[in-house]
Short mmCIF file of C-alpha atoms in Angstrom, two decimals:
data_model
loop_
_atom_site.label_atom_id
_atom_site.label_comp_id
_atom_site.label_asym_id
_atom_site.label_seq_id
_atom_site.Cartn_x
_atom_site.Cartn_y
_atom_site.Cartn_z
CA MET H 180 6.24 29.82 -21.44
CA GLY H 181 2.63 30.89 -21.14
CA ALA H 182 3.39 32.49 -17.81
CA ASP H 183 1.39 35.64 -18.38
CA HIS H 184 -1.94 34.28 -17.34
CA ASP H 185 -3.85 36.07 -14.69
CA HIS H 186 -3.19 34.20 -11.49
CA GLY H 187 -5.34 36.52 -9.47
CA GLY H 188 -8.83 35.33 -8.84
CA ASP H 189 -9.06 32.48 -11.32
CA HIS H 190 -7.73 29.80 -9.06
CA HIS H 191 -10.40 28.82 -6.70
CA HIS H 192 -9.51 25.91 -4.48
CA PRO H 193 -12.52 25.19 -2.35
CA GLY H 194 -11.57 24.00 1.08
CA LEU H 195 -8.02 25.24 0.89
CA ALA H 196 -8.71 28.00 3.35
CA GLU H 197 -8.66 25.41 6.12
CA ASP H 198 -5.03 24.63 5.23
CA LEU H 199 -3.73 28.03 6.18
CA SER H 200 -0.35 26.81 7.30
CA LEU H 201 0.57 25.22 3.97
CA GLY H 202 4.10 23.92 4.29
CA GLU H 203 6.62 24.10 1.48
CA PRO H 204 5.80 20.61 0.07
CA ALA H 205 2.13 21.54 -0.06
CA ARG H 206 2.86 24.86 -1.76
CA ARG H 207 5.04 23.10 -4.30
CA LEU H 208 2.31 20.56 -4.94
CA MET H 209 -0.24 23.31 -5.58
CA ALA H 210 2.29 25.04 -7.84
CA MET H 211 2.88 21.86 -9.84
CA GLU H 212 -0.83 21.31 -10.36
CA GLU H 213 -1.41 24.88 -11.54
CA LEU H 214 1.53 24.76 -13.93
CA LEU H 215 0.44 21.41 -15.39
CA VAL H 216 -3.04 22.82 -16.04
CA GLU H 217 -1.63 25.96 -17.67
CA LYS H 218 0.61 23.93 -19.95
CA GLY H 219 -2.31 21.76 -20.95
CA VAL H 220 -0.74 18.58 -19.55
CA ILE H 221 -3.86 18.01 -17.48
CA GLY H 222 -7.34 19.45 -17.77
CA ALA H 223 -8.53 22.14 -15.38
CA ASP H 224 -11.12 19.89 -13.72
CA GLU H 225 -9.33 16.57 -13.82
CA VAL H 226 -7.87 16.65 -10.34
CA ARG H 227 -11.19 17.67 -8.84
CA ARG H 228 -12.95 14.91 -10.74
CA VAL H 229 -10.53 12.27 -9.44
CA MET H 230 -10.79 13.70 -5.92
CA ASP H 231 -14.52 13.07 -6.09
CA VAL H 232 -13.96 9.50 -7.28
CA ILE H 233 -11.52 8.86 -4.43
CA ALA H 234 -13.83 10.49 -1.89
CA ALA H 235 -16.58 8.08 -2.89
CA ARG H 236 -14.51 5.07 -1.82
CA SER H 237 -14.63 3.87 1.74
CA PRO H 238 -14.24 0.77 3.88
CA VAL H 239 -18.02 0.35 3.57
CA ASP H 240 -17.36 -1.00 0.07
CA GLY H 241 -15.06 -3.63 1.55
CA ALA H 242 -17.70 -4.38 4.19
CA ARG H 243 -20.31 -4.97 1.47
CA VAL H 244 -18.02 -7.43 -0.25
CA VAL H 245 -17.37 -9.25 3.02
CA ALA H 246 -21.06 -9.44 3.96
CA ARG H 247 -21.87 -10.91 0.55
CA ALA H 248 -19.13 -13.50 0.99
CA TRP H 249 -20.55 -14.45 4.40
CA MET H 250 -24.02 -14.85 2.89
CA ASP H 251 -23.05 -16.66 -0.29
CA PRO H 252 -20.40 -19.42 -0.15
CA ALA H 253 -20.19 -19.62 -3.93
CA PHE H 254 -19.49 -15.89 -4.12
CA LYS H 255 -16.85 -16.30 -1.41
CA LEU H 256 -15.03 -18.90 -3.48
CA ARG H 257 -15.10 -16.64 -6.53
CA LEU H 258 -13.87 -13.74 -4.41
CA LEU H 259 -10.86 -15.71 -3.18
CA GLU H 260 -10.11 -17.11 -6.64
CA ASP H 261 -10.67 -14.05 -8.79
CA PRO H 262 -11.40 -10.93 -6.72
CA ARG H 263 -11.58 -8.67 -9.76
CA ALA H 264 -14.38 -10.65 -11.37
CA ALA H 265 -16.21 -11.07 -8.06
CA LEU H 266 -16.08 -7.34 -7.41
CA ALA H 267 -17.33 -6.63 -10.91
CA GLU H 268 -20.38 -8.76 -10.07
CA LEU H 269 -21.17 -6.32 -7.27
CA GLY H 270 -20.78 -3.39 -9.63
CA TYR H 271 -17.35 -2.23 -8.47
CA PRO H 272 -15.38 -0.99 -11.45
CA VAL H 273 -12.34 -2.95 -12.50
CA VAL H 274 -9.39 -0.74 -11.68
CA SER H 275 -6.31 -1.16 -13.79
CA GLY H 276 -2.86 -1.42 -12.31
CA SER H 277 -2.49 -3.17 -9.00
CA LYS H 278 -4.41 -6.32 -8.40
CA LEU H 279 -6.60 -7.02 -5.39
CA ALA H 280 -6.10 -10.22 -3.43
CA VAL H 281 -8.33 -11.46 -0.62
CA VAL H 282 -7.09 -13.65 2.24
CA GLU H 283 -9.55 -15.49 4.45
CA ASN H 284 -9.48 -15.68 8.22
CA THR H 285 -10.78 -18.92 9.69
CA GLU H 286 -11.03 -20.52 13.11
CA ASN H 287 -7.38 -21.56 12.81
CA LEU H 288 -5.89 -18.81 10.69
CA HIS H 289 -5.57 -15.05 11.16
CA HIS H 290 -4.13 -12.70 8.54
CA LEU H 291 -2.63 -9.28 9.18
CA VAL H 292 -1.65 -6.98 6.29
CA VAL H 293 1.25 -4.50 6.23
CA CYS H 294 3.47 -2.86 3.63
CA THR H 295 6.96 -2.49 5.10
CA LEU H 296 8.51 -0.69 2.09
CA CYS H 297 5.88 2.00 1.64
CA SER H 298 2.19 1.86 2.48
CA CYS H 299 0.49 -0.23 -0.21
CA TYR H 300 -3.18 -0.64 0.62
CA PRO H 301 -6.28 -1.64 -1.38
CA THR H 302 -7.19 2.02 -1.92
CA SER H 303 -9.09 1.33 -5.13
CA LEU H 304 -11.73 -0.40 -2.98
CA LEU H 305 -11.30 0.94 0.57
CA GLY H 306 -10.09 4.50 0.00
CA PRO H 307 -6.86 5.89 1.45
CA PRO H 308 -5.17 4.03 4.32
CA PRO H 309 -5.44 5.25 7.92
CA ASP H 310 -2.51 7.16 9.42
CA TRP H 311 -1.32 4.31 11.60
CA TYR H 312 -1.01 2.01 8.58
CA LYS H 313 1.53 4.48 7.15
CA SER H 314 3.37 4.95 10.46
CA PHE H 315 6.97 3.85 10.84
CA ALA H 316 6.06 1.93 14.01
CA TYR H 317 3.46 -0.20 12.22
CA ARG H 318 5.67 -0.76 9.17
CA SER H 319 8.63 -1.93 11.25
CA ARG H 320 6.81 -3.89 13.97
CA ALA H 321 3.98 -5.71 12.20
CA VAL H 322 6.26 -8.30 10.58
CA VAL H 323 8.22 -9.15 13.73
CA ASP H 324 5.67 -8.64 16.50
CA PRO H 325 2.25 -9.06 14.91
CA ARG H 326 0.62 -10.39 18.07
CA GLY H 327 1.93 -7.46 20.10
CA VAL H 328 0.70 -5.03 17.45
CA MET H 329 -2.74 -6.61 17.36
CA ARG H 330 -2.88 -6.52 21.17
CA GLU H 331 -2.33 -2.74 20.98
CA PHE H 332 -5.41 -2.58 18.80
CA GLY H 333 -7.30 -4.66 21.36
CA LEU H 334 -7.23 -7.87 19.40
CA GLU H 335 -5.97 -10.97 21.20
CA VAL H 336 -5.36 -13.87 18.81
CA GLY H 337 -5.34 -17.26 20.53
CA GLU H 338 -2.12 -19.30 20.80
CA ALA H 339 -3.68 -22.10 18.77
CA VAL H 340 -4.42 -19.78 15.86
CA GLU H 341 -1.76 -19.47 13.16
CA VAL H 342 -0.94 -15.84 12.43
CA ARG H 343 -0.01 -15.02 8.85
CA VAL H 344 1.43 -11.59 8.25
CA VAL H 345 1.17 -10.52 4.62
CA ASP H 346 3.76 -7.93 3.57
CA SER H 347 2.29 -6.46 0.39
CA ALA H 348 5.64 -5.50 -1.08
CA ALA H 349 4.91 -5.72 -4.78
CA ASP H 350 1.91 -5.45 -7.11
CA LEU H 351 -0.87 -7.11 -5.13
CA ARG H 352 -3.04 -5.27 -2.63
CA TYR H 353 -4.36 -7.49 0.11
CA MET H 354 -7.69 -7.31 1.89
CA VAL H 355 -8.63 -9.61 4.76
CA LEU H 356 -11.92 -11.49 4.69
CA PRO H 357 -12.63 -11.60 8.43
CA ARG H 358 -14.50 -14.40 10.20
CA ARG H 359 -18.21 -14.01 10.50
CA PRO H 360 -19.03 -13.33 14.17
CA GLU H 361 -20.92 -15.93 16.18
CA GLY H 362 -24.58 -15.25 16.71
CA THR H 363 -25.17 -13.62 13.35
CA GLU H 364 -27.05 -16.50 11.77
CA GLY H 365 -30.18 -15.25 10.09
CA MET H 366 -29.09 -11.63 10.05
CA ALA H 367 -29.83 -9.62 6.93
CA GLU H 368 -26.93 -8.78 4.63
CA GLU H 369 -27.19 -5.02 5.23
CA ASP H 370 -27.01 -5.60 9.00
CA LEU H 371 -23.89 -7.72 8.51
CA VAL H 372 -22.30 -4.89 6.51
CA ALA H 373 -22.54 -2.68 9.59
CA LEU H 374 -20.51 -5.18 11.64
CA VAL H 375 -17.48 -5.13 9.34
CA THR H 376 -14.93 -2.59 10.54
CA ARG H 377 -12.12 -1.14 8.49
CA ASP H 378 -9.62 -2.55 10.99
CA SER H 379 -11.00 -6.04 10.44
CA LEU H 380 -10.26 -5.68 6.70
CA VAL H 381 -6.58 -5.09 7.55
CA GLY H 382 -6.49 -7.74 10.27
CA VAL H 383 -5.80 -5.55 13.30
CA GLY H 384 -9.36 -5.94 14.47
CA ALA H 385 -12.31 -8.30 14.37
CA PRO H 386 -15.80 -7.44 13.12
CA ASN H 387 -18.14 -6.01 15.73
CA GLN H 388 -20.39 -8.37 17.63
CA PRO H 389 -24.09 -8.02 16.91
CA ALA H 390 -26.05 -6.04 19.47
CA VAL H 391 -27.76 -8.37 21.94
CA ASN H 392 -31.51 -7.94 22.01
CA SER H 393 -32.76 -8.09 25.56
CA MET J 96 6.74 -21.63 -17.98
CA ALA J 97 6.78 -20.79 -14.30
CA ARG J 98 10.11 -21.58 -12.68
CA PHE J 99 8.67 -22.47 -9.29
CA ARG J 100 5.71 -24.41 -8.04
CA PRO J 101 3.82 -24.27 -4.75
CA GLY J 102 5.78 -26.06 -2.05
CA ASP J 103 9.19 -25.51 -3.68
CA ARG J 104 11.88 -24.42 -1.28
CA VAL J 105 13.44 -21.18 -2.44
CA ARG J 106 16.12 -18.84 -1.20
CA VAL J 107 15.90 -15.09 -1.61
CA LEU J 108 19.11 -13.67 -3.05
CA PRO J 109 21.16 -11.78 -0.46
CA ASP J 110 22.23 -9.03 -2.89
CA VAL J 111 22.44 -5.53 -1.51
CA VAL J 112 21.60 -3.02 -4.25
CA ASP J 113 20.77 0.64 -3.95
CA THR J 114 18.54 0.86 -7.00
CA HIS J 115 14.78 0.46 -6.73
CA HIS J 116 13.58 -3.06 -5.97
CA ARG J 117 10.78 -4.63 -3.97
CA THR J 118 12.71 -7.15 -1.89
CA PRO J 119 13.02 -6.03 1.75
CA ALA J 120 16.29 -6.62 3.64
CA TYR J 121 14.68 -8.85 6.26
CA VAL J 122 14.00 -11.65 3.75
CA LYS J 123 17.25 -11.39 1.78
CA GLY J 124 19.33 -14.54 2.05
CA ARG J 125 16.49 -16.36 3.79
CA THR J 126 14.91 -19.65 2.76
CA GLY J 127 11.17 -20.11 2.46
CA ARG J 128 8.56 -21.96 0.41
CA VAL J 129 6.47 -20.98 -2.56
CA HIS J 130 2.94 -20.49 -1.24
CA ALA J 131 1.33 -19.63 -4.57
CA PRO J 132 2.09 -17.85 -7.84
CA SER J 133 0.88 -14.25 -7.75
CA GLY J 134 0.85 -13.58 -11.49
CA SER J 135 3.22 -11.66 -13.73
CA PHE J 136 3.77 -7.93 -13.74
CA HIS J 137 5.88 -5.23 -15.33
CA ASP J 138 9.39 -5.39 -13.88
CA PRO J 139 9.50 -2.61 -11.26
CA GLU J 140 13.29 -2.49 -11.37
CA ASP J 141 13.14 -1.36 -15.00
CA ARG J 142 9.90 0.58 -14.91
CA ALA J 143 11.08 2.70 -11.96
CA TYR J 144 13.63 4.31 -14.29
CA GLY J 145 11.38 4.95 -17.26
CA GLY J 146 11.76 1.53 -18.89
CA SER J 147 8.88 -0.46 -20.31
CA GLY J 148 9.12 -3.13 -17.61
CA LEU J 149 8.90 -5.77 -20.33
CA PRO J 150 9.11 -8.68 -20.42
CA LYS J 151 6.85 -9.10 -17.45
CA ARG J 152 8.27 -10.97 -14.49
CA ASP J 153 6.68 -13.74 -12.48
CA LEU J 154 5.79 -12.86 -8.93
CA TYR J 155 5.47 -15.48 -6.18
CA LEU J 156 3.91 -15.36 -2.74
CA ILE J 157 6.67 -16.80 -0.54
CA GLU J 158 6.04 -18.19 2.92
CA PHE J 159 8.57 -18.04 5.77
CA ASP J 160 8.34 -19.52 9.25
CA MET J 161 8.45 -16.61 11.69
CA GLN J 162 10.65 -18.59 14.06
CA SER J 163 13.27 -19.20 11.38
CA LEU J 164 13.05 -15.61 10.15
CA TRP J 165 13.49 -13.91 13.51
CA GLY J 166 14.75 -16.56 15.94
CA PRO J 167 14.26 -15.68 19.60
CA ARG J 168 13.06 -12.17 18.66
CA TYR J 169 9.78 -13.74 17.62
CA GLY J 170 7.45 -14.14 20.55
CA GLY J 171 4.46 -15.66 18.75
CA GLY J 172 3.33 -19.17 17.88
CA GLU J 173 5.42 -21.93 16.29
CA GLU J 174 3.13 -22.05 13.28
CA ASP J 175 3.11 -18.32 12.57
CA LYS J 176 4.16 -17.31 9.06
CA LEU J 177 5.24 -14.35 7.03
CA LEU J 178 3.94 -14.14 3.46
CA ILE J 179 5.44 -11.78 0.92
CA ASP J 180 5.39 -11.36 -2.85
CA ILE J 181 8.88 -11.72 -4.33
CA TYR J 182 9.90 -11.38 -7.99
CA GLU J 183 11.43 -14.39 -9.75
CA GLN J 184 14.79 -12.68 -10.33
CA TRP J 185 15.26 -12.58 -6.55
CA LEU J 186 14.64 -16.31 -6.04
CA GLU J 187 16.79 -19.37 -6.46
CA PRO J 188 15.94 -23.03 -5.81
CA ALA J 189 16.85 -24.30 -2.36
CA GLY J 190 15.43 -27.74 -2.90
CA ASN J 191 18.39 -29.78 -1.81
CA PRO J 192 19.72 -28.28 1.40
CA ALA J 193 22.17 -31.13 2.03
CA GLY J 194 23.91 -30.74 -1.30
CA ARG J 195 23.91 -26.98 -1.35
CA GLN J 196 26.96 -24.81 -1.08
CA ASP J 197 26.04 -21.49 0.38
CA MET O 98 22.25 -1.09 7.23
CA ASN O 99 18.77 -0.93 5.75
CA ALA O 100 17.77 1.84 3.38
CA VAL O 101 15.51 4.17 5.34
CA HIS O 102 12.29 3.09 3.62
CA ASP O 103 13.06 -0.59 4.22
CA MET O 104 11.55 -0.78 7.68
CA GLY O 105 10.41 -4.36 8.15
CA GLY O 106 11.77 -5.70 11.44
CA VAL O 107 13.84 -2.62 12.23
CA PRO O 108 13.99 -2.60 16.05
CA SER O 109 11.30 -0.30 17.39
CA GLU O 110 9.64 -0.05 20.78
CA ASP O 111 7.38 2.74 19.61
CA PRO O 112 3.71 2.17 20.31
CA ILE O 113 1.47 2.59 17.29
CA ASP O 114 -0.19 5.98 17.27
CA ARG O 115 -3.76 5.12 16.40
CA SER O 116 -5.02 8.67 16.17
CA GLU O 117 -6.21 9.65 12.70
CA HIS O 118 -6.54 12.96 10.95
CA GLN O 119 -8.89 13.97 8.19
CA LEU O 120 -6.78 14.36 5.07
CA MET O 121 -6.24 18.00 4.26
CA GLU O 122 -7.35 19.46 0.96
CA TRP O 123 -3.81 19.57 -0.43
CA GLU O 124 -3.16 15.97 0.62
CA ARG O 125 -6.24 14.82 -1.24
CA ARG O 126 -5.16 16.92 -4.22
CA THR O 127 -1.78 15.19 -4.15
CA GLY O 128 -3.31 11.74 -4.30
CA ALA O 129 -5.65 12.80 -7.09
CA LEU O 130 -2.95 14.55 -9.14
CA VAL O 131 -0.80 11.43 -8.97
CA ASP O 132 -3.77 9.34 -10.14
CA VAL O 133 -4.45 11.72 -13.04
CA LEU O 134 -0.82 11.57 -14.18
CA ARG O 135 -0.82 7.78 -13.83
CA GLU O 136 -3.96 7.50 -15.94
CA LYS O 137 -2.19 9.53 -18.64
CA GLN O 138 0.82 7.23 -18.28
CA LEU O 139 3.06 10.21 -17.63
CA ILE O 140 4.30 8.59 -14.42
CA ASN O 141 3.91 5.14 -12.87
CA THR O 142 3.85 3.70 -9.37
CA ASP O 143 7.36 2.27 -9.62
CA GLU O 144 8.78 5.68 -10.52
CA LEU O 145 6.85 7.33 -7.71
CA ARG O 146 8.26 4.80 -5.23
CA ARG O 147 11.77 5.25 -6.61
CA GLY O 148 11.44 9.01 -6.18
CA ILE O 149 10.32 8.56 -2.57
CA GLU O 150 13.23 6.23 -1.87
CA ALA O 151 15.62 8.87 -3.23
CA ILE O 152 14.67 11.28 -0.43
CA SER O 153 17.51 11.58 2.10
CA PRO O 154 16.99 9.53 5.29
CA ASP O 155 16.59 12.61 7.51
CA GLU O 156 14.07 14.16 5.14
CA TYR O 157 12.24 10.87 4.78
CA ARG O 158 11.71 10.69 8.54
CA ARG O 159 10.80 14.36 8.83
CA LEU O 160 8.30 14.62 5.98
CA GLY O 161 4.72 13.45 6.16
CA TYR O 162 3.35 10.82 3.83
CA TYR O 163 1.95 13.13 1.16
CA GLU O 164 4.91 15.46 1.54
CA ARG O 165 7.08 12.55 0.39
CA TRP O 166 4.70 12.02 -2.54
CA SER O 167 4.95 15.70 -3.43
CA ALA O 168 8.76 15.60 -3.31
CA SER O 169 8.86 12.48 -5.49
CA LEU O 170 6.37 13.91 -7.96
CA GLU O 171 8.52 17.02 -8.36
CA THR O 172 11.59 14.86 -9.01
CA LEU O 173 9.72 12.98 -11.73
CA LEU O 174 8.10 15.99 -13.41
CA VAL O 175 11.43 17.82 -13.61
CA GLU O 176 13.27 14.71 -14.78
CA LYS O 177 10.71 14.21 -17.56
CA GLY O 178 11.00 17.83 -18.66
CA LEU O 179 7.35 18.59 -17.93
CA LEU O 180 8.24 21.32 -15.42
CA THR O 181 11.39 23.07 -14.26
CA THR O 182 12.55 23.59 -10.69
CA GLU O 183 12.70 27.34 -11.31
CA GLU O 184 9.09 27.66 -12.37
CA ILE O 185 7.94 25.52 -9.43
CA ASP O 186 10.01 27.73 -7.07
CA LYS O 187 8.42 30.86 -8.49
CA ARG O 188 4.89 29.59 -8.45
CA ALA O 189 5.22 28.06 -4.98
CA ALA O 190 6.16 31.51 -3.66
CA VAL O 191 3.02 32.96 -5.27
CA VAL O 192 0.88 30.15 -3.90
CA GLY O 193 2.35 30.83 -0.47
CA GLN O 194 1.38 34.48 -0.62
CA ARG O 195 -2.05 33.65 -1.86
CA TRP O 196 -2.90 31.31 0.99
CA VAL O 197 -1.02 32.68 3.98
#
């Protein structure tokens, strides 16, 4: 079974030393990867290559998309209608598989995204989800007590605002297009990017307010 | 081709199954409205077991009133909604509540 | 009674723990390995979810997020005949010695 390779010094996993207390699931994962490489199912560098691709994604990419939508109403319409094409305009690669959907917050409407069945999240744009998004508390409570959940994050949504919780249970991955903060008229696009928080892209937060110049 | 259009009243089937599916218990048996079509995708109930997932199935974004979904458990606004993508095989028309036998 | 993964609306008073940890190397490897195997169409998301849902309720609650992914991935790789439980057992023991 090709088991007589030298497993001594050939396997170098940079960064693994920090994970000294590897639990059994982690050890089994490492074992599976090594075996798949040895059997030629995957290439020796493929996992590392994909790790680099994933590491390059971050909520900043979502923030760039949002800032462009705030600046350019025509782009915003395209983003809501066909997110894939709109993202391609900004140079983000079209990822196969799950489809991105964008929901817009307005004066009267606030969206909050959850995945109650697992932890679906627009990772292809924003990178991996935060821990709380995957927590059992968030997954169970967000659909029945969204206002309480948002309050825990410090976001109070007015009584007059309709809250729409989106449970991304199937093949779409939802990102919130938050409201542009007041007092940002005339700001440059790159300064707007800095206001868009990750939490505002999920709906548990609002974008930061611009710093007040005194 | 699509079975449902935006605004249609639909009921989520109440079936309890222990095979893989993407319909959470809290919407089963509940009535909502079609918010928008979400496209068509490989059938997860087939694909989860090595099948091709073909033919693709229509997916719909369904809208429920929070108050009707949760009753007094829901402490938020009257207008608050829950939106969730549900596959066509889990939906049936609920267009005529008066004439319906449940 | 809901299946354990079907959590929407399950009564919970638990506050949401907003602390975050940097993903560990092996967690990032897990995500990447799953992506590589998906690209090669050796596994798909629906299978991965099904494998996670097959974890017993107690285990599901006990395991971390990527630990559930690892468990599901093993189920799928063995089921598809790409690896055997025995060889994973053996190699996991070696990996353990190497890194402890």
